[in-house]
Tab-separated table of C-alpha atoms in Angstrom:
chain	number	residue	atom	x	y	z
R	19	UNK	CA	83.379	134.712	76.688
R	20	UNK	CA	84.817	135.628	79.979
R	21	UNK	CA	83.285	138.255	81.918
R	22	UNK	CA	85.101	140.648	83.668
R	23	UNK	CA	88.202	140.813	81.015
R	24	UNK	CA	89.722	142.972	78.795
R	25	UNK	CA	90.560	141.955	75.450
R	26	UNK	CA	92.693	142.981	72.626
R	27	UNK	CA	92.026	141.508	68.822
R	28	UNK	CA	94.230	142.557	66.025
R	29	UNK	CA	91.960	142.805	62.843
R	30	UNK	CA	93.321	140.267	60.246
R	31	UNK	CA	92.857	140.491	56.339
R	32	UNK	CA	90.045	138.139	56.494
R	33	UNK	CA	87.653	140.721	58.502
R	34	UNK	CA	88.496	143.835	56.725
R	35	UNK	CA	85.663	145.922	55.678
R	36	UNK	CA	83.063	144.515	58.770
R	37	UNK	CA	81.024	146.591	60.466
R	38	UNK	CA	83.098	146.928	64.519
R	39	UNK	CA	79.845	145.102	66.433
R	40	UNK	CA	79.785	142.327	63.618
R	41	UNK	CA	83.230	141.839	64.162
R	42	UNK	CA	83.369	141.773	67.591
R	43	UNK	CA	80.330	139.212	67.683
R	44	UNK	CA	82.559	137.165	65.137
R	45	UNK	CA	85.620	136.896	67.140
R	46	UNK	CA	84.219	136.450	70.961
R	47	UNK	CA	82.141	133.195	71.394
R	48	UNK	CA	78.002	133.274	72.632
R	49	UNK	CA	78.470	137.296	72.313
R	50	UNK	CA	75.876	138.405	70.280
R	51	UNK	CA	76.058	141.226	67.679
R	52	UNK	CA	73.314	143.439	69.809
R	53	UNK	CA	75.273	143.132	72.962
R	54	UNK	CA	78.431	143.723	71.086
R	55	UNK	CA	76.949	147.011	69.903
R	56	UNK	CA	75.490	147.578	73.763
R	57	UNK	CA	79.070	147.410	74.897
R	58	UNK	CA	80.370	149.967	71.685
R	59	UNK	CA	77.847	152.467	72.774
R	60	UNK	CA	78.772	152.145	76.396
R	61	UNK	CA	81.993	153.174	75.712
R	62	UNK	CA	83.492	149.617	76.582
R	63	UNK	CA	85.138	148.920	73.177
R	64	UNK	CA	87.796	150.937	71.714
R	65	UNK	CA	89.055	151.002	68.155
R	66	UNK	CA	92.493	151.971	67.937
R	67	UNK	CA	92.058	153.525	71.427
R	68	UNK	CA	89.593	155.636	70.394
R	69	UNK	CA	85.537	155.675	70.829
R	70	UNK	CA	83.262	155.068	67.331
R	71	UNK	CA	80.260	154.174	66.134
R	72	UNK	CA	79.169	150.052	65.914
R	73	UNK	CA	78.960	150.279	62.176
R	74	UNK	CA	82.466	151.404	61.971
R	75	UNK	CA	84.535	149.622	59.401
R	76	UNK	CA	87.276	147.806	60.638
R	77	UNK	CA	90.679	147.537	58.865
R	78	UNK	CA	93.920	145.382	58.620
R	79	UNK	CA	96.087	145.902	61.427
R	80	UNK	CA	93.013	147.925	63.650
R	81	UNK	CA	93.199	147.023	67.152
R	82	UNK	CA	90.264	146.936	69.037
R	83	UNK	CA	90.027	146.830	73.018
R	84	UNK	CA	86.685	145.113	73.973
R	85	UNK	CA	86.204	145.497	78.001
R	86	UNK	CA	83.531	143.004	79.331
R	87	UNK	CA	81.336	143.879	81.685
R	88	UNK	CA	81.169	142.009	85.507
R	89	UNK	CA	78.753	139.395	85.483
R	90	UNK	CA	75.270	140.830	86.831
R	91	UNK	CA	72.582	139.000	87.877
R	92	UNK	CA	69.736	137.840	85.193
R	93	UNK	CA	66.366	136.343	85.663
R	94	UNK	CA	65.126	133.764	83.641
R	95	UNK	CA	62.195	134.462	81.249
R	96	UNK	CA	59.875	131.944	79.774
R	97	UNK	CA	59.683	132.435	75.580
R	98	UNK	CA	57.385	129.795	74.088
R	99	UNK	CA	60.076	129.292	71.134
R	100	UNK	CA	59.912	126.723	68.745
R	101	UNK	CA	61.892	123.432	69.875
R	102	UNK	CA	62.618	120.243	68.168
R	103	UNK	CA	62.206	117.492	70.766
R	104	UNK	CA	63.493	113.965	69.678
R	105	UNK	CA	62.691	112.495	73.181
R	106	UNK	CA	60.838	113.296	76.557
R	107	UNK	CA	59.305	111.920	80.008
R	108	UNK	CA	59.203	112.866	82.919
R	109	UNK	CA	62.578	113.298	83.878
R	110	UNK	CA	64.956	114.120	80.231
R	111	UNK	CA	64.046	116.120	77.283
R	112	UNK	CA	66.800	115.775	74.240
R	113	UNK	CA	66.788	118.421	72.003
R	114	UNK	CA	68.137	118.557	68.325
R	115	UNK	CA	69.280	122.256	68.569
R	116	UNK	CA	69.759	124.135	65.459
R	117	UNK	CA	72.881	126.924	64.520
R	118	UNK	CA	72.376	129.905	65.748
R	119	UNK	CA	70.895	129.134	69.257
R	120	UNK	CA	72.535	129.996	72.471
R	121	UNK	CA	71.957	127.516	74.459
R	122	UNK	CA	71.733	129.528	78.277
R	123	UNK	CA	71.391	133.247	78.792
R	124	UNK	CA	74.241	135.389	80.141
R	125	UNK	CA	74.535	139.118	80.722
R	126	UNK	CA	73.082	140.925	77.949
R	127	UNK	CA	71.986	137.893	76.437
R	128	UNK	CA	69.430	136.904	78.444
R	129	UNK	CA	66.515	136.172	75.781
R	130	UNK	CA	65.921	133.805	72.997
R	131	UNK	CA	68.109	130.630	74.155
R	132	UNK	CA	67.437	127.198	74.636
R	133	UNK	CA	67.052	128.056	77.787
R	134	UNK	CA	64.052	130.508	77.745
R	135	UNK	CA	63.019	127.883	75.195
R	136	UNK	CA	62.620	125.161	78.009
R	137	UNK	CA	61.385	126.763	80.788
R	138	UNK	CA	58.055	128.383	78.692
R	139	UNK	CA	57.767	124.277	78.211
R	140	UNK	CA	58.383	123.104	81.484
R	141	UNK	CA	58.180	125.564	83.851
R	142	UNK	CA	59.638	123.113	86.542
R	143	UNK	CA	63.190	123.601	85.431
R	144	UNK	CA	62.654	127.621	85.968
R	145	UNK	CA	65.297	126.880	90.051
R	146	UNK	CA	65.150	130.280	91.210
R	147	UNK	CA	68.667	132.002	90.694
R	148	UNK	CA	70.363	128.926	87.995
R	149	UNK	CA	70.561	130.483	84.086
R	150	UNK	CA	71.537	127.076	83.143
R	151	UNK	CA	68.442	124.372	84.774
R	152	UNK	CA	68.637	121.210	83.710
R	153	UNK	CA	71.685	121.898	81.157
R	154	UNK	CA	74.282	118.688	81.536
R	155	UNK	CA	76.433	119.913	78.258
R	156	UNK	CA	76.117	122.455	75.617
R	157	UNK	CA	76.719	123.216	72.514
R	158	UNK	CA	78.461	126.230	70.902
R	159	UNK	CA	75.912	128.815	69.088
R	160	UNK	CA	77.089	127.761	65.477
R	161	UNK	CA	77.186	124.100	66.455
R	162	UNK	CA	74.391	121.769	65.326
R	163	UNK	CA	72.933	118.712	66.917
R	164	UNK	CA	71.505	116.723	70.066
R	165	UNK	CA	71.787	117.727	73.894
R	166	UNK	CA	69.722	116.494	76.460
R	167	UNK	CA	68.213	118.777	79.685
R	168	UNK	CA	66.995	117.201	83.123
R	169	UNK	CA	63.546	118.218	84.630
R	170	UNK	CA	64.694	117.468	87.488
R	171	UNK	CA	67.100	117.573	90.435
R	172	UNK	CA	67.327	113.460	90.266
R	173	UNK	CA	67.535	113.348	86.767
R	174	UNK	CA	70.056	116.382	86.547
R	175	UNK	CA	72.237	114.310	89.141
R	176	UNK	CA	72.240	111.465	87.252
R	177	UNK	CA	73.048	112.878	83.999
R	178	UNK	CA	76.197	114.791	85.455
R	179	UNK	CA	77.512	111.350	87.128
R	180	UNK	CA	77.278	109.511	83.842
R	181	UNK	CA	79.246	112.407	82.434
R	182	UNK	CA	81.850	113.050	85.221
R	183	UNK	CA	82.356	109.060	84.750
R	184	UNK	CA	82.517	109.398	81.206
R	185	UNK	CA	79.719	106.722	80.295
R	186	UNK	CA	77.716	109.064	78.066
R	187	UNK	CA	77.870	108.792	74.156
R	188	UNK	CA	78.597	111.896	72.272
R	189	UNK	CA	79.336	111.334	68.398
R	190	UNK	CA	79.937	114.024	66.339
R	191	UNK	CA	80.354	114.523	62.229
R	192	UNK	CA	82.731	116.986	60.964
R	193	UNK	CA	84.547	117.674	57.932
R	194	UNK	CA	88.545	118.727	58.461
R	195	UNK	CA	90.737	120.371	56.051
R	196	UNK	CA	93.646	118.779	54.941
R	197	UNK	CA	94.113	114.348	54.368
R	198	UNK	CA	94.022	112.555	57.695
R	199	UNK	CA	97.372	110.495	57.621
R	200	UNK	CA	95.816	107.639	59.810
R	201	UNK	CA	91.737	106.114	59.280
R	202	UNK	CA	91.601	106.816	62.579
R	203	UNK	CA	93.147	107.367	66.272
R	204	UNK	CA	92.891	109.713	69.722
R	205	UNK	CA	94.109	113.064	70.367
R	206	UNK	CA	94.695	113.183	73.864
R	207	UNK	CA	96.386	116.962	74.851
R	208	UNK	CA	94.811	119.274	77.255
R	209	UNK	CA	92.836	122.352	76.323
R	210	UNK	CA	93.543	125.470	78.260
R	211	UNK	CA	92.503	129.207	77.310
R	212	UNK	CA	94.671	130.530	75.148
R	213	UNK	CA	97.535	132.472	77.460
R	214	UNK	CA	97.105	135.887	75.012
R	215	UNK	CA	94.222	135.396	72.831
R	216	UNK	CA	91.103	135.002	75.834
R	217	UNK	CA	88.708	134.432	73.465
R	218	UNK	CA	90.460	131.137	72.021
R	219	UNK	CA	91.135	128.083	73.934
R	220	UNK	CA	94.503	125.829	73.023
R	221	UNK	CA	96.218	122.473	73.361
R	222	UNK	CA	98.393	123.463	76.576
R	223	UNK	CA	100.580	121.475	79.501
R	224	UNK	CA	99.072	122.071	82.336
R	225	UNK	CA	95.699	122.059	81.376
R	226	UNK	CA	92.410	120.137	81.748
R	227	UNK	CA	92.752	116.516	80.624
R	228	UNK	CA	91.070	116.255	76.920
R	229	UNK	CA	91.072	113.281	74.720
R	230	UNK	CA	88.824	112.797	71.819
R	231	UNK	CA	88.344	109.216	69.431
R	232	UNK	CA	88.647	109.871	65.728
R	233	UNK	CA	87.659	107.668	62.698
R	234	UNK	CA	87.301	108.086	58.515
R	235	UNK	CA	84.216	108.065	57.818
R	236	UNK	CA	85.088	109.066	53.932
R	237	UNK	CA	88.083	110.746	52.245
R	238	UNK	CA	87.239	113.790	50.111
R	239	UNK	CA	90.032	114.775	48.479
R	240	UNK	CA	92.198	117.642	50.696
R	241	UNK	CA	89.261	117.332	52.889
R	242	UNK	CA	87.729	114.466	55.335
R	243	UNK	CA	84.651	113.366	57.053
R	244	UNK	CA	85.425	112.359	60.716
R	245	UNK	CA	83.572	110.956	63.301
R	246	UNK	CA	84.723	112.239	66.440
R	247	UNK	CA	83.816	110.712	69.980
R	248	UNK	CA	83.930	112.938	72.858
R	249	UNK	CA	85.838	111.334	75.936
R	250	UNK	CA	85.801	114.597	78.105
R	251	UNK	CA	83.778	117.572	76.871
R	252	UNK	CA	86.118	120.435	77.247
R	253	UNK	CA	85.118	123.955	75.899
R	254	UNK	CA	85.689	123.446	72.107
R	255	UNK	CA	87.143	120.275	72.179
R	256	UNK	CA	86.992	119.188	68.793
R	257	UNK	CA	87.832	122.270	66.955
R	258	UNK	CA	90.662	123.099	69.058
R	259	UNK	CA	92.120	119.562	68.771
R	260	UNK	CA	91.785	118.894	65.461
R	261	UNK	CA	93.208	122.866	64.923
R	262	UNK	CA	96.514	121.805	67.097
R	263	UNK	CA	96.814	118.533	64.359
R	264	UNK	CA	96.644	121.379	61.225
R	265	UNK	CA	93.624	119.883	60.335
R	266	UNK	CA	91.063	122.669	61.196
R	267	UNK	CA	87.264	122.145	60.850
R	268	UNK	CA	86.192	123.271	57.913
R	269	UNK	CA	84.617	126.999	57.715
R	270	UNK	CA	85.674	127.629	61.603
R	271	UNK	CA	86.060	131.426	62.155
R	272	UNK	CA	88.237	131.050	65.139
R	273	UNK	CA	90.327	128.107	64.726
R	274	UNK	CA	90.574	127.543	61.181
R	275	UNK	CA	92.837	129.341	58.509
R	276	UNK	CA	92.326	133.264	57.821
R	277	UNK	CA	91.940	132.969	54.466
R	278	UNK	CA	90.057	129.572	53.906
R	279	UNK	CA	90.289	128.258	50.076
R	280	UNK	CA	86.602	127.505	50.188
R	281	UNK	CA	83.641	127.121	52.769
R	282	UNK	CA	81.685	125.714	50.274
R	283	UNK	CA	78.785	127.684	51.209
R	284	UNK	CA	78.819	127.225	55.122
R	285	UNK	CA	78.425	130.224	57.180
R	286	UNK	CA	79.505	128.207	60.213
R	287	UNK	CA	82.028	124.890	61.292
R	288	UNK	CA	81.189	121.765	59.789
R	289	UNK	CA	80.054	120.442	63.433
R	290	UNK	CA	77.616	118.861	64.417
R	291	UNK	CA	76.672	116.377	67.058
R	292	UNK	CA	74.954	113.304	65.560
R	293	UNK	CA	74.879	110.828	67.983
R	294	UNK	CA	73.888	110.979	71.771
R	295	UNK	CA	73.706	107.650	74.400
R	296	UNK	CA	73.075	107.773	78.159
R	297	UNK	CA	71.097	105.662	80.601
R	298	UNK	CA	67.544	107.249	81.589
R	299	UNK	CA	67.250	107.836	85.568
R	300	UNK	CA	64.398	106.575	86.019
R	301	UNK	CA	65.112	102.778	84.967
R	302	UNK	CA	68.845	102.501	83.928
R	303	UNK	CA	68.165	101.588	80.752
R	304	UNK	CA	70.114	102.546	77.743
R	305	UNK	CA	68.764	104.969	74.987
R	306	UNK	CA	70.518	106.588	71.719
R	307	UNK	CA	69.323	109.085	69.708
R	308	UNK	CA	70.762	110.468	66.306
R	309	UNK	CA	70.246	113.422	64.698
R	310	UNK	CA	70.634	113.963	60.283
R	311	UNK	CA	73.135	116.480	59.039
R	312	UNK	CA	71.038	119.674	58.451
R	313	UNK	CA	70.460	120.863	55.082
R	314	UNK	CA	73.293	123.735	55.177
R	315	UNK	CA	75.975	120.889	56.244
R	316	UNK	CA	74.518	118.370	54.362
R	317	UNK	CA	74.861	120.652	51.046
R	318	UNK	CA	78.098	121.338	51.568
R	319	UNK	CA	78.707	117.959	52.130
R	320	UNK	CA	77.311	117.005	49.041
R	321	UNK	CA	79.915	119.916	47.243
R	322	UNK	CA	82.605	118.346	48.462
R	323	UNK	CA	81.769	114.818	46.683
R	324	UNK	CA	81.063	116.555	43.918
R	325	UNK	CA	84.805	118.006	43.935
R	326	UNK	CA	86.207	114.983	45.207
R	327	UNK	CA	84.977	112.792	42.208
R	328	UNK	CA	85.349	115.454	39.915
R	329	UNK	CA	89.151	115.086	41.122
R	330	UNK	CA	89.496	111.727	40.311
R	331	UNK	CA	87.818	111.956	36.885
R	332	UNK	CA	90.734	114.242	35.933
R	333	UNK	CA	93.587	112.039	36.850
């Protein structure tokens, strides 16, 4: 989501029938459904030019004009929401995030994220003026898995050197549509925001340096379980390089197909980040943490075995 721009969507066949502020909330990442119906009642998205209502049907070929607001400030409030801390001292916390959660505020989201989260639980990281203390990386909202947050200034430094040199381990899981043709490789092309669609980002020249490690972990039939190393952690890396091989991750509302032959009952991407490695600041030594599959991946997981076998029984 970037603030400040106006955006055009075309409704596809895929979204016909949704209410306008569900759509909208669909389509633009980390906005969430009650902003997108704050910005339909302040007059700031258009359907087909004209002003309606956020539970507005939208149809094929609808085009709506969504006009984001300047970024204004927000202040940071403590929630005491539940988190699900794998590790902590003094200086890190790593947190296995579930899907769902934003993980900073941002105008007109400025309650109920990680964020808020951390701050009611270490009110140290509340710096005066930053909406994103202690955050290193980040996951999307629908995106599943570990992250870790600095308490403080000397631990935040040190995180963002070991990322900025590339020495910190983040694995991921994901399924992809469509048989890999290797058991494994890197996709090295750089990710840029997409030059019409601004809510997309895409495999561009001329854009940030991306490169991301890739290895079978188990053919499913048209489908495949990857695990996928970040190198560089560019705004959805994974989904947008796998999408520029034509092997989108499975269930992805934004970069996979329009009409998807199944999601096997996943309501988000098959993402999530398993596996997480860095050196703690105070003593330099090495720590990993991993994270299971959540039930709602893990089921779906399970599905596709069942398919997959059910395949080869057949022939």
């Amino acid at each position: 989501m970037v603030h400040g721009e106006l955006l055009q969507l075309i409704v596809e066949a895929a979204d016909e029938g949704h209410r306008l502020d569900r759509y909208i909330a669909g389509k633009v990442p980390d906005l969430s459904r009650t902003y997108a119906r704050h910005l339909i009642e302040d007059a700031r998205v258009l359907l087909n030019n004209r002003q309606v209502r956020p539970a507005s049907p939208v149809r094929v070929g609808d085009v709506v004009t969504v006009q984001l607001p300047e970024p204004q400030p927000v202040g940071l409030v403590a929630e005491a929401l539940p988190l699900q801390i794998v590790y902590e001292d003094d200086d890190v916390v790593v947190i296995d995030k579930p899907a769902g959660i934003v993980v900073h505020p941002a105008p007109g989201h400025n309650r109920g994220t990680l964020v808020n989260a951390l701050i009611a639980r270490y009110p140290e990281m509340a710096i005066s003026g930053d909406l994103r203390p202690g955050i290193v990386h980040r996951l999307d909202r629908d995106t599943s898995g570990l992250l870790v947050a600095a308490r403080n200034d000397r631990a935040l430094h040190s995180l963002q050197a070991q990322q900025q040199a590339r020495r910190m381990l983040k694995i991921y899981l994901v399924v992809v549509e469509g048989r890999m043709n290797e058991s494994g490789g890197v996709i090295d092309a750089p990710i840029a925001r997409h030059p019409t669609d601004r809510v997309r980002m895409a495999v561009m020249a001329g854009g940030r340096p991306a490169r991301t490690h890739w290895r079978v972990l188990e053919e499913l039939g048209e489908y495949a379980l990857i695990e996928a190393r970040l190198e560089t952690g560019r705004t959805h890396q994974i989904r947008v390089h796998f999408a520029s091989r034509n092997r989108p991750v499975l269930a992805d509302p934004l970069y996979g197909p329009k009409r998807p032959r199944a999601t096997f009952g996943l309501t988000r991407q098959f993402l999530h980040a398993h596996r997480l490695g860095f050196a703690l600041p105070s003593s330099g030594a090495w720590v990993e943490f991993t994270s299971p599959l959540p039930d709602d991946l893990a089921a779906a997981l399970a599905r596709l075995r069942q398919r997959a076998n059910s395949a080869i029984r057949r022939t």
